[in-house]
């Protein structure tokens, strides 16, 4: 296999990232609707669609801002290059931006209920499918890992065998999805499914990004620092899950 793996359709050459990103959105939304029908939705219809709109807008903004912060020097140096400046985005920033926008929207609507549980599995599906496009895009996508001598390393076209971190993430998301689906079938605190997803995914990204050749500040890259902040945000819930009774854990359980 040679990278990037382009698709040829009706005389057009299509970037794999475009195909799998579109497929990710479609399958993610289909998964959401399936879960909504199967488990029901405690969130009123108008509130639900307002939350979805806020999540989409916040994700678009957050994914772009954190992408710029991944390597500010490259962005500033290539400010006139549309593809470099505006063509990229990051899932970590999208999740943070979406979360912030949803919490803001809920506050404006004076709605205090939990709205995220039905999003957790669709996000797993969407991210996993999108990562297939990242893998097939090879070096163009900037999601590859550091060089490795392990037998499953991949040469993305530059003669260097690297960690296929995109494949690692797909495997992790399959495992996380199975765990979340099991939790959804049992009695639980409302909101915990989404929180487990966020803690699980951000914990994973914190670890796996040690295998990525991104610029670092105080030993961590910008996405890892964002993961640290997000995990601290959920520290009360983490304490509640593992039985550590702190003021933040008690407050988190109460809400």
PDB file of C-alpha atoms in Angstrom:
ATOM      1  CA  UNK A   1       0.000   0.000   0.000  1.00  0.00           C
ATOM      2  CA  UNK A   2       1.277   3.459  -0.898  1.00  0.00           C
ATOM      3  CA  UNK A   3       0.162   6.594   0.941  1.00  0.00           C
ATOM      4  CA  UNK A   4      -1.926   8.647   0.645  1.00  0.00           C
ATOM      5  CA  UNK A   5      -4.585   6.234  -0.613  1.00  0.00           C
ATOM      6  CA  UNK A   6      -6.739   8.311  -2.949  1.00  0.00           C
ATOM      7  CA  UNK A   7     -10.129   7.167  -4.210  1.00  0.00           C
ATOM      8  CA  UNK A   8     -11.059   7.531  -7.856  1.00  0.00           C
ATOM      9  CA  UNK A   9     -14.730   8.039  -8.622  1.00  0.00           C
ATOM     10  CA  UNK A  10     -16.357   9.346 -11.828  1.00  0.00           C
ATOM     11  CA  UNK A  11     -13.027  10.648 -13.032  1.00  0.00           C
ATOM     12  CA  UNK A  12     -12.374  12.490  -9.770  1.00  0.00           C
ATOM     13  CA  UNK A  13      -9.518  11.902  -7.328  1.00  0.00           C
ATOM     14  CA  UNK A  14     -10.898  12.148  -3.810  1.00  0.00           C
ATOM     15  CA  UNK A  15      -8.887  12.537  -0.615  1.00  0.00           C
ATOM     16  CA  UNK A  16      -9.641   9.649   1.798  1.00  0.00           C
ATOM     17  CA  UNK A  17      -9.965  12.103   4.677  1.00  0.00           C
ATOM     18  CA  UNK A  18     -12.915  13.790   2.970  1.00  0.00           C
ATOM     19  CA  UNK A  19     -14.710  10.481   2.396  1.00  0.00           C
ATOM     20  CA  UNK A  20     -14.260   9.102   5.889  1.00  0.00           C
ATOM     21  CA  UNK A  21     -14.985  12.405   7.591  1.00  0.00           C
ATOM     22  CA  UNK A  22     -18.335  12.570   5.783  1.00  0.00           C
ATOM     23  CA  UNK A  23     -18.961   8.920   6.660  1.00  0.00           C
ATOM     24  CA  UNK A  24     -18.028   9.615  10.287  1.00  0.00           C
ATOM     25  CA  UNK A  25     -20.647  12.370  10.600  1.00  0.00           C
ATOM     26  CA  UNK A  26     -23.291  10.209   8.920  1.00  0.00           C
ATOM     27  CA  UNK A  27     -22.668   7.075  10.989  1.00  0.00           C
ATOM     28  CA  UNK A  28     -22.301   9.102  14.180  1.00  0.00           C
ATOM     29  CA  UNK A  29     -25.691  10.738  13.669  1.00  0.00           C
ATOM     30  CA  UNK A  30     -27.278   7.400  12.696  1.00  0.00           C
ATOM     31  CA  UNK A  31     -25.907   5.880  15.909  1.00  0.00           C
ATOM     32  CA  UNK A  32     -27.349   8.773  17.928  1.00  0.00           C
ATOM     33  CA  UNK A  33     -30.818   8.275  16.419  1.00  0.00           C
ATOM     34  CA  UNK A  34     -30.639   4.528  17.016  1.00  0.00           C
ATOM     35  CA  UNK A  35     -29.738   5.023  20.678  1.00  0.00           C
ATOM     36  CA  UNK A  36     -32.419   7.672  21.018  1.00  0.00           C
ATOM     37  CA  UNK A  37     -35.067   5.222  19.828  1.00  0.00           C
ATOM     38  CA  UNK A  38     -33.747   2.293  21.858  1.00  0.00           C
ATOM     39  CA  UNK A  39     -33.026   3.999  25.202  1.00  0.00           C
ATOM     40  CA  UNK A  40     -35.336   6.991  24.959  1.00  0.00           C
ATOM     41  CA  UNK A  41     -34.325  10.600  25.427  1.00  0.00           C
ATOM     42  CA  UNK A  42     -35.005  12.398  28.738  1.00  0.00           C
ATOM     43  CA  UNK A  43     -34.149  15.741  27.143  1.00  0.00           C
ATOM     44  CA  UNK A  44     -37.077  17.736  25.643  1.00  0.00           C
ATOM     45  CA  UNK A  45     -37.068  17.868  21.853  1.00  0.00           C
ATOM     46  CA  UNK A  46     -36.405  21.612  21.509  1.00  0.00           C
ATOM     47  CA  UNK A  47     -33.655  21.527  24.126  1.00  0.00           C
ATOM     48  CA  UNK A  48     -32.026  18.530  22.426  1.00  0.00           C
ATOM     49  CA  UNK A  49     -31.739  20.226  19.043  1.00  0.00           C
ATOM     50  CA  UNK A  50     -30.507  23.452  20.609  1.00  0.00           C
ATOM     51  CA  UNK A  51     -27.824  21.423  22.374  1.00  0.00           C
ATOM     52  CA  UNK A  52     -26.831  19.711  19.124  1.00  0.00           C
ATOM     53  CA  UNK A  53     -26.568  23.072  17.357  1.00  0.00           C
ATOM     54  CA  UNK A  54     -24.436  24.470  20.181  1.00  0.00           C
ATOM     55  CA  UNK A  55     -22.215  21.378  20.164  1.00  0.00           C
ATOM     56  CA  UNK A  56     -21.605  21.613  16.413  1.00  0.00           C
ATOM     57  CA  UNK A  57     -20.770  25.330  16.542  1.00  0.00           C
ATOM     58  CA  UNK A  58     -18.549  24.975  19.603  1.00  0.00           C
ATOM     59  CA  UNK A  59     -16.750  21.973  18.139  1.00  0.00           C
ATOM     60  CA  UNK A  60     -15.999  23.845  14.913  1.00  0.00           C
ATOM     61  CA  UNK A  61     -14.470  26.764  16.799  1.00  0.00           C
ATOM     62  CA  UNK A  62     -12.629  24.700  19.406  1.00  0.00           C
ATOM     63  CA  UNK A  63     -11.154  22.288  16.882  1.00  0.00           C
ATOM     64  CA  UNK A  64      -9.672  25.169  14.899  1.00  0.00           C
ATOM     65  CA  UNK A  65      -8.284  27.133  17.849  1.00  0.00           C
ATOM     66  CA  UNK A  66      -6.489  24.170  19.393  1.00  0.00           C
ATOM     67  CA  UNK A  67      -5.201  23.128  15.966  1.00  0.00           C
ATOM     68  CA  UNK A  68      -3.538  26.540  15.655  1.00  0.00           C
ATOM     69  CA  UNK A  69      -2.016  26.090  19.121  1.00  0.00           C
ATOM     70  CA  UNK A  70      -0.541  22.689  18.208  1.00  0.00           C
ATOM     71  CA  UNK A  71       2.253  24.394  16.291  1.00  0.00           C
ATOM     72  CA  UNK A  72       1.821  28.204  16.375  1.00  0.00           C
ATOM     73  CA  UNK A  73       5.135  28.805  14.598  1.00  0.00           C
ATOM     74  CA  UNK A  74       4.042  26.761  11.586  1.00  0.00           C
ATOM     75  CA  UNK A  75       0.679  28.533  11.400  1.00  0.00           C
ATOM     76  CA  UNK A  76       2.246  32.010  11.603  1.00  0.00           C
ATOM     77  CA  UNK A  77       4.923  31.119   9.084  1.00  0.00           C
ATOM     78  CA  UNK A  78       2.323  29.827   6.614  1.00  0.00           C
ATOM     79  CA  UNK A  79      -0.474  32.324   7.295  1.00  0.00           C
ATOM     80  CA  UNK A  80      -1.063  32.858   3.579  1.00  0.00           C
ATOM     81  CA  UNK A  81      -1.401  29.100   2.966  1.00  0.00           C
ATOM     82  CA  UNK A  82      -5.108  28.292   3.218  1.00  0.00           C
ATOM     83  CA  UNK A  83      -4.557  24.548   3.599  1.00  0.00           C
ATOM     84  CA  UNK A  84      -2.121  24.906   6.497  1.00  0.00           C
ATOM     85  CA  UNK A  85      -4.087  27.550   8.404  1.00  0.00           C
ATOM     86  CA  UNK A  86      -7.701  26.626   7.717  1.00  0.00           C
ATOM     87  CA  UNK A  87      -7.545  23.053   6.461  1.00  0.00           C
ATOM     88  CA  UNK A  88      -6.721  21.366   9.768  1.00  0.00           C
ATOM     89  CA  UNK A  89      -8.558  20.746  13.010  1.00  0.00           C
ATOM     90  CA  UNK A  90      -8.220  18.612  16.102  1.00  0.00           C
ATOM     91  CA  UNK A  91     -10.698  16.299  17.811  1.00  0.00           C
ATOM     92  CA  UNK A  92      -9.498  17.288  21.284  1.00  0.00           C
ATOM     93  CA  UNK A  93     -10.290  20.933  20.593  1.00  0.00           C
ATOM     94  CA  UNK A  94     -13.614  19.989  19.047  1.00  0.00           C
ATOM     95  CA  UNK A  95     -14.699  18.071  22.135  1.00  0.00           C
ATOM     96  CA  UNK A  96     -13.647  20.868  24.481  1.00  0.00           C
ATOM     97  CA  UNK A  97     -15.307  23.529  22.344  1.00  0.00           C
ATOM     98  CA  UNK A  98     -18.478  21.464  22.018  1.00  0.00           C
ATOM     99  CA  UNK A  99     -18.631  20.878  25.784  1.00  0.00           C
ATOM    100  CA  UNK A 100     -18.143  24.564  26.554  1.00  0.00           C
ATOM    101  CA  UNK A 101     -20.786  25.635  24.024  1.00  0.00           C
ATOM    102  CA  UNK A 102     -23.331  23.121  25.315  1.00  0.00           C
ATOM    103  CA  UNK A 103     -22.841  24.200  28.936  1.00  0.00           C
ATOM    104  CA  UNK A 104     -23.246  27.825  27.881  1.00  0.00           C
ATOM    105  CA  UNK A 105     -26.398  27.031  25.893  1.00  0.00           C
ATOM    106  CA  UNK A 106     -27.899  25.085  28.792  1.00  0.00           C
ATOM    107  CA  UNK A 107     -27.230  27.999  31.118  1.00  0.00           C
ATOM    108  CA  UNK A 108     -28.917  30.424  28.720  1.00  0.00           C
ATOM    109  CA  UNK A 109     -31.927  28.084  28.450  1.00  0.00           C
ATOM    110  CA  UNK A 110     -31.981  27.556  32.246  1.00  0.00           C
ATOM    111  CA  UNK A 111     -31.815  23.796  31.692  1.00  0.00           C
ATOM    112  CA  UNK A 112     -29.910  21.820  34.329  1.00  0.00           C
ATOM    113  CA  UNK A 113     -30.456  18.267  33.041  1.00  0.00           C
ATOM    114  CA  UNK A 114     -27.705  16.053  31.646  1.00  0.00           C
ATOM    115  CA  UNK A 115     -27.653  15.991  27.854  1.00  0.00           C
ATOM    116  CA  UNK A 116     -24.480  14.133  26.873  1.00  0.00           C
ATOM    117  CA  UNK A 117     -25.087  10.422  27.464  1.00  0.00           C
ATOM    118  CA  UNK A 118     -26.586   9.789  24.023  1.00  0.00           C
ATOM    119  CA  UNK A 119     -23.588  11.478  22.390  1.00  0.00           C
ATOM    120  CA  UNK A 120     -20.886   9.238  23.850  1.00  0.00           C
ATOM    121  CA  UNK A 121     -21.250   6.193  21.583  1.00  0.00           C
ATOM    122  CA  UNK A 122     -21.849   8.260  18.420  1.00  0.00           C
ATOM    123  CA  UNK A 123     -18.668  10.169  19.170  1.00  0.00           C
ATOM    124  CA  UNK A 124     -16.748   6.901  19.519  1.00  0.00           C
ATOM    125  CA  UNK A 125     -18.130   5.699  16.187  1.00  0.00           C
ATOM    126  CA  UNK A 126     -17.488   8.985  14.419  1.00  0.00           C
ATOM    127  CA  UNK A 127     -13.931   9.397  15.681  1.00  0.00           C
ATOM    128  CA  UNK A 128     -13.040   5.774  14.877  1.00  0.00           C
ATOM    129  CA  UNK A 129     -14.361   6.045  11.307  1.00  0.00           C
ATOM    130  CA  UNK A 130     -12.636   9.379  10.839  1.00  0.00           C
ATOM    131  CA  UNK A 131      -9.344   7.853  11.951  1.00  0.00           C
ATOM    132  CA  UNK A 132      -9.512   5.455   8.999  1.00  0.00           C
ATOM    133  CA  UNK A 133      -9.318   8.509   6.757  1.00  0.00           C
ATOM    134  CA  UNK A 134      -6.438   9.873   8.841  1.00  0.00           C
ATOM    135  CA  UNK A 135      -4.557   6.588   8.396  1.00  0.00           C
ATOM    136  CA  UNK A 136      -5.129   6.421   4.646  1.00  0.00           C
ATOM    137  CA  UNK A 137      -4.029  10.057   4.270  1.00  0.00           C
ATOM    138  CA  UNK A 138      -0.574   9.120   5.550  1.00  0.00           C
ATOM    139  CA  UNK A 139       1.890  11.909   6.241  1.00  0.00           C
ATOM    140  CA  UNK A 140      -0.491  14.568   4.902  1.00  0.00           C
ATOM    141  CA  UNK A 141      -2.696  14.236   7.986  1.00  0.00           C
ATOM    142  CA  UNK A 142      -0.074  14.800  10.725  1.00  0.00           C
ATOM    143  CA  UNK A 143      -1.597  12.098  12.949  1.00  0.00           C
ATOM    144  CA  UNK A 144       1.159   9.514  12.485  1.00  0.00           C
ATOM    145  CA  UNK A 145       3.420   8.373  15.292  1.00  0.00           C
ATOM    146  CA  UNK A 146       7.119   8.456  16.013  1.00  0.00           C
ATOM    147  CA  UNK A 147       9.572   6.003  14.399  1.00  0.00           C
ATOM    148  CA  UNK A 148       9.462   2.426  15.700  1.00  0.00           C
ATOM    149  CA  UNK A 149      11.132  -0.926  15.068  1.00  0.00           C
ATOM    150  CA  UNK A 150       8.026  -2.873  16.069  1.00  0.00           C
ATOM    151  CA  UNK A 151       6.797  -5.350  13.429  1.00  0.00           C
ATOM    152  CA  UNK A 152       3.486  -3.564  12.916  1.00  0.00           C
ATOM    153  CA  UNK A 153       5.096  -0.204  12.174  1.00  0.00           C
ATOM    154  CA  UNK A 154       3.949   1.495   8.962  1.00  0.00           C
ATOM    155  CA  UNK A 155       5.960   3.275   6.296  1.00  0.00           C
ATOM    156  CA  UNK A 156       3.734   6.171   5.252  1.00  0.00           C
ATOM    157  CA  UNK A 157       5.871   6.946   2.224  1.00  0.00           C
ATOM    158  CA  UNK A 158       8.983   8.663   3.557  1.00  0.00           C
ATOM    159  CA  UNK A 159      10.966   5.493   4.208  1.00  0.00           C
ATOM    160  CA  UNK A 160      10.491   5.721   7.996  1.00  0.00           C
ATOM    161  CA  UNK A 161       8.594   2.999   9.869  1.00  0.00           C
ATOM    162  CA  UNK A 162       6.260   4.696  12.349  1.00  0.00           C
ATOM    163  CA  UNK A 163       3.705   3.849  15.010  1.00  0.00           C
ATOM    164  CA  UNK A 164       0.264   3.660  13.329  1.00  0.00           C
ATOM    165  CA  UNK A 165      -1.300   5.740  16.106  1.00  0.00           C
ATOM    166  CA  UNK A 166      -4.519   6.077  14.082  1.00  0.00           C
ATOM    167  CA  UNK A 167      -4.994   2.288  14.231  1.00  0.00           C
ATOM    168  CA  UNK A 168      -4.178   2.274  17.951  1.00  0.00           C
ATOM    169  CA  UNK A 169      -6.936   4.826  18.475  1.00  0.00           C
ATOM    170  CA  UNK A 170      -9.489   2.855  16.476  1.00  0.00           C
ATOM    171  CA  UNK A 171      -8.812  -0.216  18.625  1.00  0.00           C
ATOM    172  CA  UNK A 172      -9.107   1.856  21.805  1.00  0.00           C
ATOM    173  CA  UNK A 173     -12.422   3.370  20.675  1.00  0.00           C
ATOM    174  CA  UNK A 174     -13.869  -0.073  19.905  1.00  0.00           C
ATOM    175  CA  UNK A 175     -12.999  -1.144  23.459  1.00  0.00           C
ATOM    176  CA  UNK A 176     -14.372   2.082  24.940  1.00  0.00           C
ATOM    177  CA  UNK A 177     -17.599   1.720  22.937  1.00  0.00           C
ATOM    178  CA  UNK A 178     -18.137  -1.808  24.253  1.00  0.00           C
ATOM    179  CA  UNK A 179     -17.616  -0.600  27.815  1.00  0.00           C
ATOM    180  CA  UNK A 180     -19.979   2.357  27.410  1.00  0.00           C
ATOM    181  CA  UNK A 181     -22.707   0.216  25.825  1.00  0.00           C
ATOM    182  CA  UNK A 182     -22.518  -2.148  28.787  1.00  0.00           C
ATOM    183  CA  UNK A 183     -22.841   0.789  31.191  1.00  0.00           C
ATOM    184  CA  UNK A 184     -25.846   2.140  29.291  1.00  0.00           C
ATOM    185  CA  UNK A 185     -27.688  -1.144  29.826  1.00  0.00           C
ATOM    186  CA  UNK A 186     -27.356  -0.882  33.601  1.00  0.00           C
ATOM    187  CA  UNK A 187     -28.688   1.614  36.171  1.00  0.00           C
ATOM    188  CA  UNK A 188     -26.400   4.640  36.349  1.00  0.00           C
ATOM    189  CA  UNK A 189     -26.127   8.283  37.289  1.00  0.00           C
ATOM    190  CA  UNK A 190     -27.383  10.417  34.409  1.00  0.00           C
ATOM    191  CA  UNK A 191     -24.494  12.119  32.691  1.00  0.00           C
ATOM    192  CA  UNK A 192     -21.929   9.504  33.650  1.00  0.00           C
ATOM    193  CA  UNK A 193     -21.810   7.842  30.222  1.00  0.00           C
ATOM    194  CA  UNK A 194     -20.629  11.036  28.569  1.00  0.00           C
ATOM    195  CA  UNK A 195     -18.257  11.808  31.438  1.00  0.00           C
ATOM    196  CA  UNK A 196     -16.704   8.333  31.197  1.00  0.00           C
ATOM    197  CA  UNK A 197     -16.255   8.871  27.483  1.00  0.00           C
ATOM    198  CA  UNK A 198     -14.542  12.216  28.030  1.00  0.00           C
ATOM    199  CA  UNK A 199     -12.287  10.932  30.805  1.00  0.00           C
ATOM    200  CA  UNK A 200     -11.463   7.780  28.849  1.00  0.00           C
ATOM    201  CA  UNK A 201     -10.754   9.538  25.569  1.00  0.00           C
ATOM    202  CA  UNK A 202      -8.769  12.416  27.054  1.00  0.00           C
ATOM    203  CA  UNK A 203      -6.800  10.010  29.222  1.00  0.00           C
ATOM    204  CA  UNK A 204      -6.032   7.977  26.099  1.00  0.00           C
ATOM    205  CA  UNK A 205      -5.006  11.040  24.108  1.00  0.00           C
ATOM    206  CA  UNK A 206      -2.729  12.188  26.918  1.00  0.00           C
ATOM    207  CA  UNK A 207      -0.885   8.856  26.776  1.00  0.00           C
ATOM    208  CA  UNK A 208      -0.850   8.175  23.027  1.00  0.00           C
ATOM    209  CA  UNK A 209       0.441  11.653  22.191  1.00  0.00           C
ATOM    210  CA  UNK A 210       3.770  10.699  23.742  1.00  0.00           C
ATOM    211  CA  UNK A 211       4.137   8.648  20.548  1.00  0.00           C
ATOM    212  CA  UNK A 212       3.608  11.660  18.287  1.00  0.00           C
ATOM    213  CA  UNK A 213       6.340  14.003  17.038  1.00  0.00           C
ATOM    214  CA  UNK A 214       4.581  17.245  17.972  1.00  0.00           C
ATOM    215  CA  UNK A 215       6.277  20.351  19.440  1.00  0.00           C
ATOM    216  CA  UNK A 216       6.399  20.203  23.242  1.00  0.00           C
ATOM    217  CA  UNK A 217       6.273  22.697  26.056  1.00  0.00           C
ATOM    218  CA  UNK A 218       7.404  21.477  29.499  1.00  0.00           C
ATOM    219  CA  UNK A 219       7.528  17.867  28.239  1.00  0.00           C
ATOM    220  CA  UNK A 220       3.954  17.872  26.849  1.00  0.00           C
ATOM    221  CA  UNK A 221       2.423  19.019  23.582  1.00  0.00           C
ATOM    222  CA  UNK A 222      -0.484  21.464  23.480  1.00  0.00           C
ATOM    223  CA  UNK A 223      -3.099  18.708  23.146  1.00  0.00           C
ATOM    224  CA  UNK A 224      -1.717  16.914  26.185  1.00  0.00           C
ATOM    225  CA  UNK A 225      -1.954  20.101  28.231  1.00  0.00           C
ATOM    226  CA  UNK A 226      -5.562  20.454  27.070  1.00  0.00           C
ATOM    227  CA  UNK A 227      -6.151  16.850  28.172  1.00  0.00           C
ATOM    228  CA  UNK A 228      -4.697  17.613  31.613  1.00  0.00           C
ATOM    229  CA  UNK A 229      -7.039  20.582  32.049  1.00  0.00           C
ATOM    230  CA  UNK A 230     -10.054  18.519  30.948  1.00  0.00           C
ATOM    231  CA  UNK A 231      -9.201  15.641  33.280  1.00  0.00           C
ATOM    232  CA  UNK A 232      -8.882  18.107  36.139  1.00  0.00           C
ATOM    233  CA  UNK A 233     -12.338  19.440  35.192  1.00  0.00           C
ATOM    234  CA  UNK A 234     -13.710  15.917  35.699  1.00  0.00           C
ATOM    235  CA  UNK A 235     -11.606  15.174  38.789  1.00  0.00           C
ATOM    236  CA  UNK A 236     -14.670  15.261  41.041  1.00  0.00           C
ATOM    237  CA  UNK A 237     -16.373  12.570  38.973  1.00  0.00           C
ATOM    238  CA  UNK A 238     -13.206  10.491  38.842  1.00  0.00           C
ATOM    239  CA  UNK A 239     -12.994  10.696  42.634  1.00  0.00           C
ATOM    240  CA  UNK A 240     -16.636   9.655  42.943  1.00  0.00           C
ATOM    241  CA  UNK A 241     -16.120   6.633  40.670  1.00  0.00           C
ATOM    242  CA  UNK A 242     -13.110   5.350  42.573  1.00  0.00           C
ATOM    243  CA  UNK A 243     -14.662   6.073  45.958  1.00  0.00           C
ATOM    244  CA  UNK A 244     -12.569   9.062  46.989  1.00  0.00           C
ATOM    245  CA  UNK A 245     -14.828  11.381  48.951  1.00  0.00           C
ATOM    246  CA  UNK A 246     -13.765  14.916  48.209  1.00  0.00           C
ATOM    247  CA  UNK A 247     -15.818  18.093  48.194  1.00  0.00           C
ATOM    248  CA  UNK A 248     -15.731  18.162  44.384  1.00  0.00           C
ATOM    249  CA  UNK A 249     -16.758  14.515  44.181  1.00  0.00           C
ATOM    250  CA  UNK A 250     -19.732  15.092  46.490  1.00  0.00           C
ATOM    251  CA  UNK A 251     -20.759  18.185  44.541  1.00  0.00           C
ATOM    252  CA  UNK A 252     -20.453  16.284  41.251  1.00  0.00           C
ATOM    253  CA  UNK A 253     -22.656  13.457  42.501  1.00  0.00           C
ATOM    254  CA  UNK A 254     -25.237  15.956  43.725  1.00  0.00           C
ATOM    255  CA  UNK A 255     -25.531  17.540  40.301  1.00  0.00           C
TER     256      UNK A 255
END
